[in-house]
Amino acid sequence: MADPRRKKLTSVAIALLFLSGGIEYAVILPTIWAYLQTLHAEPYFLGLGISAFSLTGLLAGPLFGLWSDRTQRTKAIILFANTFEIAGNFMYFMGISKWLLLGSRLVAGVGTGAGASIFGYLTRSTTSQERATVFAVVMACRQVGLLIGPACNLFLRLCNFCLGPFEVNKFTSPGLFMCLLWILLQFVVMAMYYDLPPSAHLQRAALVPQEEEEEPLVPHDAGLEEGAENSRYGSTGSDLRAATPGGPDPHAGDEYRYVPNGHLTEEEARDKGKSQLQNLSTMKEYLREEVVVLLTAQFITLFNQTALETMVTPITQRYLNFGELENSIMYFLCGIEVICGFFLVRCLSTRLPDRVILVLGLIICNVACVWCLLFLARPQGSFGILLGELVVGVFLQVLGLPFVAVSQVSLFSKVTAERTQGFSQGLRRSVGGVATILGPLWAGGLTDNLFIMLGVMMGLLSLLTVMVGLSYTYLVEPPRGYLSETSQEEPSS
């Protein structure tokens, strides 16, 4: 049983990590475009800079998740990942060239891979009934960071001094600020984060697979046959196995022994058979209909979100003459709305199933995308009309985000095996990472042709809505033990 005090401290440390991730996003995003302009960067560098952060994150996520699944530890992973955040933000502060700025986002993005390990830990330490609530709170912490970030920019924009050979101004100060913040978080994690054992319900569930393992997954003869076939590759028949002195019956597989020259013993063959069956069942697990639908939801939602975020800054600059101050205020207000949305979802999750919340979110997102296509694709009118159209479009888009985000993460943790949650969450975040790479690149290249950009986004969202409707009956938590039984029975059938 975990110490309640340690569990509370660990929860606080996780909240601070997600809070800092939100602060970093909100501090960097409003000023990166103007920062790139001072370095004489081409317009497409805005999309590259935003996408670079996600690229390394999507590569690091599954690796960190697999690491946590194997070790059942996350503290060392978090400390290791944070060093990339520190280095990347310091490179951003240096700001010598546009290429160094791009490299800084690549390095800092590796640090986001630790999120997969954290989500795996949260899945292992919560029940399925409370999981949506916990995820909503954690995601809300990131949104609080998105709220605090613009407020930090209000002070960082006043910086104008030199620190050794480096100039500290309103563009470079966000990098220095985040570097110091991640250094502080290293001490917080070392002091407050504990690798706690899984919750009691998972420990009880773990007894079932252990009892089932008494019956071999692979028949005795099959294990020997597979081991012999694998040993034949690149070898002659005479050195594969040696018969016992008594001249064994060729059909008596248990009387053969493998010579110790790099070939498999009977026990090793059986273990290898188990491993191969587990790998096969894991691959099949991620190809099930409900898993594919939820991964598609992750991709399309984040693709549309990041595309709109990339589009908003140039639009406000072109049609409303917004600067970094006005953009920071806009992100500040969006942060308030998203936090309210997450707490609304937190309340609804105790009364409504995850799939109902997902459908509600998709309805809101469809309305938001239609609005943007009608009114923002070709902005016209006075300043007041343009501002009103932008406010409504951004409000609807931000409102639908918490519904889709929380419901699909919670559902994904329930329809995938708990023993591989680190890797599963890493895979999910990698899919989201691909979306956050392609979204800004797509929007950055079409800021002058918004009809095409928004039309494709509308098409993707419509596709997702149809997929969710067709797979609605499958978007529920499987019966207890179903996933483990599937992993054992499917390969044998």
PDB file of N, CA and C in Angstrom, residues 389-461:
ATOM      1  N   GLU A 389     -16.066  37.843 -35.362  1.00  0.00           N
ATOM      2  CA  GLU A 389     -16.009  36.554 -36.060  1.00  0.00           C
ATOM      3  C   GLU A 389     -14.857  35.703 -35.544  1.00  0.00           C
ATOM      4  N   LEU A 390     -13.720  36.337 -35.292  1.00  0.00           N
ATOM      5  CA  LEU A 390     -12.569  35.599 -34.776  1.00  0.00           C
ATOM      6  C   LEU A 390     -12.839  35.075 -33.372  1.00  0.00           C
ATOM      7  N   VAL A 391     -13.448  35.896 -32.527  1.00  0.00           N
ATOM      8  CA  VAL A 391     -13.729  35.491 -31.149  1.00  0.00           C
ATOM      9  C   VAL A 391     -14.659  34.287 -31.116  1.00  0.00           C
ATOM     10  N   VAL A 392     -15.712  34.309 -31.928  1.00  0.00           N
ATOM     11  CA  VAL A 392     -16.653  33.187 -31.937  1.00  0.00           C
ATOM     12  C   VAL A 392     -15.970  31.911 -32.434  1.00  0.00           C
ATOM     13  N   GLY A 393     -15.189  32.017 -33.507  1.00  0.00           N
ATOM     14  CA  GLY A 393     -14.509  30.841 -34.040  1.00  0.00           C
ATOM     15  C   GLY A 393     -13.528  30.234 -33.051  1.00  0.00           C
ATOM     16  N   VAL A 394     -12.713  31.085 -32.431  1.00  0.00           N
ATOM     17  CA  VAL A 394     -11.738  30.588 -31.454  1.00  0.00           C
ATOM     18  C   VAL A 394     -12.447  30.036 -30.228  1.00  0.00           C
ATOM     19  N   PHE A 395     -13.516  30.694 -29.776  1.00  0.00           N
ATOM     20  CA  PHE A 395     -14.262  30.220 -28.599  1.00  0.00           C
ATOM     21  C   PHE A 395     -14.815  28.818 -28.815  1.00  0.00           C
ATOM     22  N   LEU A 396     -15.436  28.590 -29.975  1.00  0.00           N
ATOM     23  CA  LEU A 396     -16.011  27.269 -30.240  1.00  0.00           C
ATOM     24  C   LEU A 396     -14.930  26.204 -30.356  1.00  0.00           C
ATOM     25  N   GLN A 397     -13.828  26.540 -31.016  1.00  0.00           N
ATOM     26  CA  GLN A 397     -12.742  25.575 -31.174  1.00  0.00           C
ATOM     27  C   GLN A 397     -12.153  25.187 -29.829  1.00  0.00           C
ATOM     28  N   VAL A 398     -11.924  26.176 -28.984  1.00  0.00           N
ATOM     29  CA  VAL A 398     -11.340  25.918 -27.665  1.00  0.00           C
ATOM     30  C   VAL A 398     -12.323  25.182 -26.771  1.00  0.00           C
ATOM     31  N   LEU A 399     -13.614  25.460 -26.914  1.00  0.00           N
ATOM     32  CA  LEU A 399     -14.621  24.798 -26.090  1.00  0.00           C
ATOM     33  C   LEU A 399     -14.683  23.305 -26.357  1.00  0.00           C
ATOM     34  N   GLY A 400     -14.553  22.895 -27.611  1.00  0.00           N
ATOM     35  CA  GLY A 400     -14.648  21.476 -27.933  1.00  0.00           C
ATOM     36  C   GLY A 400     -13.428  20.670 -27.570  1.00  0.00           C
ATOM     37  N   LEU A 401     -12.275  21.346 -27.404  1.00  0.00           N
ATOM     38  CA  LEU A 401     -11.023  20.638 -27.142  1.00  0.00           C
ATOM     39  C   LEU A 401     -11.052  19.780 -25.877  1.00  0.00           C
ATOM     40  N   PRO A 402     -11.487  20.283 -24.706  1.00  0.00           N
ATOM     41  CA  PRO A 402     -11.460  19.435 -23.498  1.00  0.00           C
ATOM     42  C   PRO A 402     -12.332  18.193 -23.618  1.00  0.00           C
ATOM     43  N   PHE A 403     -13.481  18.313 -24.281  1.00  0.00           N
ATOM     44  CA  PHE A 403     -14.372  17.163 -24.421  1.00  0.00           C
ATOM     45  C   PHE A 403     -13.693  16.037 -25.188  1.00  0.00           C
ATOM     46  N   VAL A 404     -13.091  16.371 -26.333  1.00  0.00           N
ATOM     47  CA  VAL A 404     -12.456  15.342 -27.161  1.00  0.00           C
ATOM     48  C   VAL A 404     -11.179  14.832 -26.510  1.00  0.00           C
ATOM     49  N   ALA A 405     -10.378  15.732 -25.940  1.00  0.00           N
ATOM     50  CA  ALA A 405      -9.075  15.342 -25.396  1.00  0.00           C
ATOM     51  C   ALA A 405      -9.217  14.372 -24.238  1.00  0.00           C
ATOM     52  N   VAL A 406     -10.037  14.713 -23.252  1.00  0.00           N
ATOM     53  CA  VAL A 406     -10.160  13.867 -22.064  1.00  0.00           C
ATOM     54  C   VAL A 406     -10.817  12.539 -22.404  1.00  0.00           C
ATOM     55  N   SER A 407     -11.883  12.573 -23.185  1.00  0.00           N
ATOM     56  CA  SER A 407     -12.624  11.340 -23.469  1.00  0.00           C
ATOM     57  C   SER A 407     -11.788  10.348 -24.262  1.00  0.00           C
ATOM     58  N   GLN A 408     -11.037  10.820 -25.260  1.00  0.00           N
ATOM     59  CA  GLN A 408     -10.278   9.862 -26.064  1.00  0.00           C
ATOM     60  C   GLN A 408      -9.071   9.318 -25.313  1.00  0.00           C
ATOM     61  N   VAL A 409      -8.455  10.125 -24.436  1.00  0.00           N
ATOM     62  CA  VAL A 409      -7.341   9.610 -23.637  1.00  0.00           C
ATOM     63  C   VAL A 409      -7.838   8.577 -22.642  1.00  0.00           C
ATOM     64  N   SER A 410      -8.959   8.872 -21.980  1.00  0.00           N
ATOM     65  CA  SER A 410      -9.518   7.926 -21.016  1.00  0.00           C
ATOM     66  C   SER A 410      -9.945   6.633 -21.690  1.00  0.00           C
ATOM     67  N   LEU A 411     -10.629   6.741 -22.822  1.00  0.00           N
ATOM     68  CA  LEU A 411     -11.048   5.539 -23.543  1.00  0.00           C
ATOM     69  C   LEU A 411      -9.856   4.727 -24.012  1.00  0.00           C
ATOM     70  N   PHE A 412      -8.818   5.402 -24.496  1.00  0.00           N
ATOM     71  CA  PHE A 412      -7.652   4.687 -25.002  1.00  0.00           C
ATOM     72  C   PHE A 412      -6.966   3.893 -23.892  1.00  0.00           C
ATOM     73  N   SER A 413      -6.916   4.454 -22.693  1.00  0.00           N
ATOM     74  CA  SER A 413      -6.297   3.738 -21.573  1.00  0.00           C
ATOM     75  C   SER A 413      -7.119   2.520 -21.160  1.00  0.00           C
ATOM     76  N   LYS A 414      -8.421   2.520 -21.494  1.00  0.00           N
ATOM     77  CA  LYS A 414      -9.295   1.419 -21.093  1.00  0.00           C
ATOM     78  C   LYS A 414      -9.344   0.299 -22.136  1.00  0.00           C
ATOM     79  N   VAL A 415      -9.152   0.636 -23.406  1.00  0.00           N
ATOM     80  CA  VAL A 415      -9.242  -0.392 -24.446  1.00  0.00           C
ATOM     81  C   VAL A 415      -7.878  -0.978 -24.785  1.00  0.00           C
ATOM     82  N   THR A 416      -6.816  -0.535 -24.116  1.00  0.00           N
ATOM     83  CA  THR A 416      -5.483  -1.124 -24.296  1.00  0.00           C
ATOM     84  C   THR A 416      -5.034  -1.763 -22.984  1.00  0.00           C
ATOM     85  N   ALA A 417      -4.117  -2.714 -23.082  1.00  0.00           N
ATOM     86  CA  ALA A 417      -3.683  -3.482 -21.907  1.00  0.00           C
ATOM     87  C   ALA A 417      -2.960  -2.586 -20.906  1.00  0.00           C
ATOM     88  N   GLU A 418      -3.231  -2.814 -19.623  1.00  0.00           N
ATOM     89  CA  GLU A 418      -2.614  -1.996 -18.584  1.00  0.00           C
ATOM     90  C   GLU A 418      -1.138  -2.293 -18.409  1.00  0.00           C
ATOM     91  N   ARG A 419      -0.720  -3.511 -18.764  1.00  0.00           N
ATOM     92  CA  ARG A 419       0.687  -3.869 -18.561  1.00  0.00           C
ATOM     93  C   ARG A 419       1.615  -3.132 -19.524  1.00  0.00           C
ATOM     94  N   THR A 420       1.064  -2.600 -20.625  1.00  0.00           N
ATOM     95  CA  THR A 420       1.888  -1.882 -21.603  1.00  0.00           C
ATOM     96  C   THR A 420       1.406  -0.447 -21.771  1.00  0.00           C
ATOM     97  N   GLN A 421       0.907   0.147 -20.695  1.00  0.00           N
ATOM     98  CA  GLN A 421       0.351   1.500 -20.802  1.00  0.00           C
ATOM     99  C   GLN A 421       1.412   2.537 -21.155  1.00  0.00           C
ATOM    100  N   GLY A 422       2.635   2.346 -20.694  1.00  0.00           N
ATOM    101  CA  GLY A 422       3.686   3.305 -21.023  1.00  0.00           C
ATOM    102  C   GLY A 422       3.900   3.389 -22.525  1.00  0.00           C
ATOM    103  N   PHE A 423       4.052   2.219 -23.158  1.00  0.00           N
ATOM    104  CA  PHE A 423       4.241   2.200 -24.616  1.00  0.00           C
ATOM    105  C   PHE A 423       2.981   2.662 -25.337  1.00  0.00           C
ATOM    106  N   SER A 424       1.807   2.231 -24.857  1.00  0.00           N
ATOM    107  CA  SER A 424       0.553   2.620 -25.499  1.00  0.00           C
ATOM    108  C   SER A 424       0.365   4.132 -25.470  1.00  0.00           C
ATOM    109  N   GLN A 425       0.611   4.735 -24.312  1.00  0.00           N
ATOM    110  CA  GLN A 425       0.484   6.191 -24.217  1.00  0.00           C
ATOM    111  C   GLN A 425       1.549   6.887 -25.055  1.00  0.00           C
ATOM    112  N   GLY A 426       2.732   6.280 -25.145  1.00  0.00           N
ATOM    113  CA  GLY A 426       3.761   6.839 -26.011  1.00  0.00           C
ATOM    114  C   GLY A 426       3.353   6.792 -27.471  1.00  0.00           C
ATOM    115  N   LEU A 427       2.718   5.676 -27.878  1.00  0.00           N
ATOM    116  CA  LEU A 427       2.215   5.558 -29.247  1.00  0.00           C
ATOM    117  C   LEU A 427       1.141   6.601 -29.519  1.00  0.00           C
ATOM    118  N   ARG A 428       0.233   6.766 -28.551  1.00  0.00           N
ATOM    119  CA  ARG A 428      -0.838   7.755 -28.716  1.00  0.00           C
ATOM    120  C   ARG A 428      -0.264   9.155 -28.847  1.00  0.00           C
ATOM    121  N   ARG A 429       0.695   9.483 -27.995  1.00  0.00           N
ATOM    122  CA  ARG A 429       1.294  10.810 -28.057  1.00  0.00           C
ATOM    123  C   ARG A 429       2.136  10.995 -29.326  1.00  0.00           C
ATOM    124  N   SER A 430       2.689   9.898 -29.841  1.00  0.00           N
ATOM    125  CA  SER A 430       3.440   9.998 -31.099  1.00  0.00           C
ATOM    126  C   SER A 430       2.510  10.305 -32.262  1.00  0.00           C
ATOM    127  N   VAL A 431       1.345   9.667 -32.261  1.00  0.00           N
ATOM    128  CA  VAL A 431       0.354   9.982 -33.288  1.00  0.00           C
ATOM    129  C   VAL A 431      -0.041  11.451 -33.192  1.00  0.00           C
ATOM    130  N   GLY A 432      -0.231  11.918 -31.950  1.00  0.00           N
ATOM    131  CA  GLY A 432      -0.505  13.338 -31.760  1.00  0.00           C
ATOM    132  C   GLY A 432       0.662  14.208 -32.191  1.00  0.00           C
ATOM    133  N   GLY A 433       1.874  13.701 -31.986  1.00  0.00           N
ATOM    134  CA  GLY A 433       3.057  14.446 -32.411  1.00  0.00           C
ATOM    135  C   GLY A 433       3.124  14.615 -33.914  1.00  0.00           C
ATOM    136  N   VAL A 434       2.764  13.551 -34.644  1.00  0.00           N
ATOM    137  CA  VAL A 434       2.724  13.658 -36.102  1.00  0.00           C
ATOM    138  C   VAL A 434       1.719  14.732 -36.516  1.00  0.00           C
ATOM    139  N   ALA A 435       0.582  14.759 -35.808  1.00  0.00           N
ATOM    140  CA  ALA A 435      -0.443  15.756 -36.126  1.00  0.00           C
ATOM    141  C   ALA A 435       0.053  17.170 -35.851  1.00  0.00           C
ATOM    142  N   THR A 436       0.755  17.356 -34.738  1.00  0.00           N
ATOM    143  CA  THR A 436       1.240  18.700 -34.410  1.00  0.00           C
ATOM    144  C   THR A 436       2.417  19.123 -35.285  1.00  0.00           C
ATOM    145  N   ILE A 437       2.995  18.178 -36.008  1.00  0.00           N
ATOM    146  CA  ILE A 437       4.015  18.518 -37.013  1.00  0.00           C
ATOM    147  C   ILE A 437       3.335  18.927 -38.319  1.00  0.00           C
ATOM    148  N   LEU A 438       2.407  18.089 -38.768  1.00  0.00           N
ATOM    149  CA  LEU A 438       1.775  18.341 -40.052  1.00  0.00           C
ATOM    150  C   LEU A 438       0.817  19.523 -40.006  1.00  0.00           C
ATOM    151  N   GLY A 439       0.156  19.721 -38.867  1.00  0.00           N
ATOM    152  CA  GLY A 439      -0.803  20.819 -38.748  1.00  0.00           C
ATOM    153  C   GLY A 439      -0.180  22.183 -39.015  1.00  0.00           C
ATOM    154  N   PRO A 440       0.877  22.567 -38.279  1.00  0.00           N
ATOM    155  CA  PRO A 440       1.509  23.855 -38.549  1.00  0.00           C
ATOM    156  C   PRO A 440       2.112  23.959 -39.951  1.00  0.00           C
ATOM    157  N   LEU A 441       2.684  22.848 -40.449  1.00  0.00           N
ATOM    158  CA  LEU A 441       3.242  22.886 -41.801  1.00  0.00           C
ATOM    159  C   LEU A 441       2.151  23.122 -42.840  1.00  0.00           C
ATOM    160  N   TRP A 442       1.016  22.468 -42.639  1.00  0.00           N
ATOM    161  CA  TRP A 442      -0.108  22.639 -43.558  1.00  0.00           C
ATOM    162  C   TRP A 442      -0.633  24.075 -43.494  1.00  0.00           C
ATOM    163  N   ALA A 443      -0.837  24.581 -42.280  1.00  0.00           N
ATOM    164  CA  ALA A 443      -1.385  25.930 -42.135  1.00  0.00           C
ATOM    165  C   ALA A 443      -0.372  26.995 -42.527  1.00  0.00           C
ATOM    166  N   GLY A 444       0.913  26.765 -42.189  1.00  0.00           N
ATOM    167  CA  GLY A 444       1.928  27.764 -42.498  1.00  0.00           C
ATOM    168  C   GLY A 444       2.098  28.011 -43.979  1.00  0.00           C
ATOM    169  N   GLY A 445       1.857  26.989 -44.792  1.00  0.00           N
ATOM    170  CA  GLY A 445       2.007  27.151 -46.227  1.00  0.00           C
ATOM    171  C   GLY A 445       0.755  27.636 -46.925  1.00  0.00           C
ATOM    172  N   LEU A 446      -0.373  27.756 -46.183  1.00  0.00           N
ATOM    173  CA  LEU A 446      -1.643  28.130 -46.811  1.00  0.00           C
ATOM    174  C   LEU A 446      -2.302  29.311 -46.106  1.00  0.00           C
ATOM    175  N   THR A 447      -1.518  30.160 -45.482  1.00  0.00           N
ATOM    176  CA  THR A 447      -2.105  31.322 -44.812  1.00  0.00           C
ATOM    177  C   THR A 447      -2.744  32.284 -45.814  1.00  0.00           C
ATOM    178  N   ASP A 448      -2.370  32.186 -47.101  1.00  0.00           N
ATOM    179  CA  ASP A 448      -2.967  33.033 -48.132  1.00  0.00           C
ATOM    180  C   ASP A 448      -4.085  32.331 -48.888  1.00  0.00           C
ATOM    181  N   ASN A 449      -4.362  31.081 -48.532  1.00  0.00           N
ATOM    182  CA  ASN A 449      -5.423  30.322 -49.191  1.00  0.00           C
ATOM    183  C   ASN A 449      -6.192  29.534 -48.129  1.00  0.00           C
ATOM    184  N   LEU A 450      -6.959  30.261 -47.338  1.00  0.00           N
ATOM    185  CA  LEU A 450      -7.611  29.665 -46.184  1.00  0.00           C
ATOM    186  C   LEU A 450      -8.747  28.731 -46.563  1.00  0.00           C
ATOM    187  N   PHE A 451      -9.329  28.885 -47.747  1.00  0.00           N
ATOM    188  CA  PHE A 451     -10.405  27.985 -48.156  1.00  0.00           C
ATOM    189  C   PHE A 451      -9.897  26.545 -48.263  1.00  0.00           C
ATOM    190  N   ILE A 452      -8.739  26.364 -48.871  1.00  0.00           N
ATOM    191  CA  ILE A 452      -8.180  25.013 -49.000  1.00  0.00           C
ATOM    192  C   ILE A 452      -7.808  24.464 -47.627  1.00  0.00           C
ATOM    193  N   MET A 453      -7.148  25.285 -46.818  1.00  0.00           N
ATOM    194  CA  MET A 453      -6.708  24.831 -45.501  1.00  0.00           C
ATOM    195  C   MET A 453      -7.892  24.410 -44.643  1.00  0.00           C
ATOM    196  N   LEU A 454      -8.903  25.267 -44.528  1.00  0.00           N
ATOM    197  CA  LEU A 454     -10.056  24.975 -43.688  1.00  0.00           C
ATOM    198  C   LEU A 454     -10.932  23.881 -44.296  1.00  0.00           C
ATOM    199  N   GLY A 455     -10.966  23.790 -45.631  1.00  0.00           N
ATOM    200  CA  GLY A 455     -11.749  22.739 -46.274  1.00  0.00           C
ATOM    201  C   GLY A 455     -11.218  21.349 -45.968  1.00  0.00           C
ATOM    202  N   VAL A 456      -9.909  21.189 -46.011  1.00  0.00           N
ATOM    203  CA  VAL A 456      -9.310  19.896 -45.664  1.00  0.00           C
ATOM    204  C   VAL A 456      -9.560  19.570 -44.190  1.00  0.00           C
ATOM    205  N   MET A 457      -9.448  20.562 -43.321  1.00  0.00           N
ATOM    206  CA  MET A 457      -9.719  20.343 -41.901  1.00  0.00           C
ATOM    207  C   MET A 457     -11.155  19.899 -41.673  1.00  0.00           C
ATOM    208  N   MET A 458     -12.090  20.511 -42.382  1.00  0.00           N
ATOM    209  CA  MET A 458     -13.501  20.128 -42.281  1.00  0.00           C
ATOM    210  C   MET A 458     -13.714  18.707 -42.775  1.00  0.00           C
ATOM    211  N   GLY A 459     -13.037  18.341 -43.857  1.00  0.00           N
ATOM    212  CA  GLY A 459     -13.152  16.984 -44.372  1.00  0.00           C
ATOM    213  C   GLY A 459     -12.633  15.941 -43.393  1.00  0.00           C
ATOM    214  N   LEU A 460     -11.502  16.219 -42.771  1.00  0.00           N
ATOM    215  CA  LEU A 460     -10.947  15.289 -41.782  1.00  0.00           C
ATOM    216  C   LEU A 460     -11.879  15.140 -40.582  1.00  0.00           C
ATOM    217  N   LEU A 461     -12.433  16.245 -40.138  1.00  0.00           N
ATOM    218  CA  LEU A 461     -13.331  16.194 -38.981  1.00  0.00           C
ATOM    219  C   LEU A 461     -14.606  15.427 -39.309  1.00  0.00           C
TER     220      LEU A 461
END
